[in-house]
Amino acid sequence: MGTEIPRSAEISESLLPGTEKTATALGHDDEHVPEWKEQITIRGLAVSALLGTLFCIITHKLNLTVGIIPSLNVAAGLLGFFFVKSWTGFLSKLGFTVKPFTKQENTVIQTCVVACYGLAFSGGFGSYLIAMDEKTYKLIGADYPGNHAEDVINPGLWWMIGFLVVVSFLGLFSLVPLRKVMVMDYKLTYPSGTATAMLINSFHTNSGAELAGNQVKCLGKYLSLSFVWSCFKWFFSGVGDSCGFDNFPTLGLTLFKNTFYFDFSPTYVGCGLICPHIVNCSVLLGAIISWGFLWPFVSQHAGDWYPADLGSNDFKGLYGYKVFIAIAIILGDGLYNLVKIILVTVKELCSNSSRHLNLPIVTNVVDDSEASEILLVKKKRDEVFLKDRIPLGFAVSGYVGLAAISTATIPLIFPPLKWYFVLCSYFIAPALAFCNSYGTGLTDWSLASTYGKIGLFIIASVVGSDGGVIAGLAACGVMMSIVSTAADLMQDFKTGYLTLSSAKSMFVSQLVGTAMGCIIAPLTFWLFYTAFDIGDPNGPYKAPYAVIFREMAILGIEGFAELPKHCLALCYGFFIAALVVNLLRDVTPSKISQFIPIPMAMAVPFYIGAYFAIDMFVGTVILFVWERINRKDADDFAGAVASGLICGDGIWTIPSAILSILRINPPICMYFGPSLAR
């Protein structure tokens, strides 16, 4: 799994249109609230499947290239609104009577899409699943201690679908009985869920409909530009991996050798527009530290710290430093935040202070004169949320039944992961899912990958050298799926609560979206796997986290014995540095901490390279200048521009993959080299 960006980074108050009345902004009006079955429509499911497919492709592309996945909730909400509104408008002009498009239906579509493409992210297609394949095994080396030929399971369409089916639904049942406690009693904020609800509410009010239409037009414009530009780039990309705009030495050939160049990628520029400035600057800082200073310094000691004649992908050389230092930073950041959120959760549960938390965004538009109206809003929300109950017996029996099926099935897919390990995971998973969901409600950070890595290390070390790599990676997937989907479901319950959507329709739409994802995510990944050279460290689809996750499993069973000279000391140093930087972010005043980098974001370019950091920084500079020139315009349309850039480039992936499968190569290789002396 790639680097997790807080979801609030994607939808914020700045993306919401201004509202004249508090009641309207909160989604309270006199409209009829449809029954839960009426909120789920055939047209909504069709749009969800279409957008789910598109977003799965985008997520796979990001997962297999740089591993940074921005949330696409804004695009899901905007495009869902656009498709249904366009369809109903078209039918109305033809004289047909159409059912009105409600905010509840819009919420169901957004929930279904996010559940679908979420499996492309948490399903391990760029991390633990691809880490099991033969190419990753060979990349690490057959002679590398702990890396055994029998610990190889190549991707297969049917077993991947089966694995997702048996693990992806359990998280949805694990915390359903606690939905009232989490959303209504503890009043957890779930910032991105709240912001998403505000966005959807604004689409379906008279004051917000015009801006919503303009946002959709903006998204379509930049989607088209991105698609055309990606198509244009293809003609110059030649055969191999050294041609085209993706290898344009924009900062000179010397920096190009150290991966510092702008590669004209709409996707990464779009990520830069969506992600907070501190995330983009952290990525660039990590690139400067690693590729600007650390790797050139380590390279000067070739022949002393490690043999000078090793290949560029040999773990006993420079490549080993890149991978293991990145792992150290990721683990340091993940473990710090895990402990922090557990402590915060325990503190909040003991003091019940979370009962007094105010909703973000809402506090900015509410004054004392509107208190009575807000009480009416809350009463109506509570009534709608509690109206369609999900029986406790249904949730418990669903979890137990799915756990039994999964416990019996997973060992058939991954023999080293014995049934009793799976069963133990399902006993402790609800508690971990609660911690992750509660922490997400307080901080907006989901630490699913951290829980997965902990499971990976524990199971790999217990199983040992005889199958420990596969068992650890599979256990990582089991744990990650449960805690991730549970947190997503609670986010959606919060969104549904604020949009007057039925809890039952939210749960059903999550089930439907997850079912779609179990089919669509493997199918779209298979498109990449058959069309491109996935895992080639010198190609565009490096699958960087595959190597990192496999190395984590090997570390769990073998330790650090084979690392190159001083690598372990550097790992300790960067691990401690990640802890210290996180601590500084928490103890310093906000006016200072907002400028302290995020270690998890800094770790990504250590292994991958600096080129995508340049792209993301270009995106953040564009947004920064835009905000200074016209803040309201930037607030209203930056998310739409970013979503259009990402979606257009993602759509081009489909014809690009088809051309690759048909062995149709680009006609031109645009290559840059030093000028020859005359």
XYZ file of C-alpha atoms in Angstrom, residues 97 128 157 192 216 309 511 646:
8
model
C -40.520 11.831 -16.749
C 1.765 -7.158 -0.423
C -7.006 -13.188 -11.709
C -13.342 14.407 5.530
C -18.096 20.017 -13.228
C 30.966 -3.833 -9.119
C -21.598 -3.781 0.418
C -5.718 12.946 -12.690
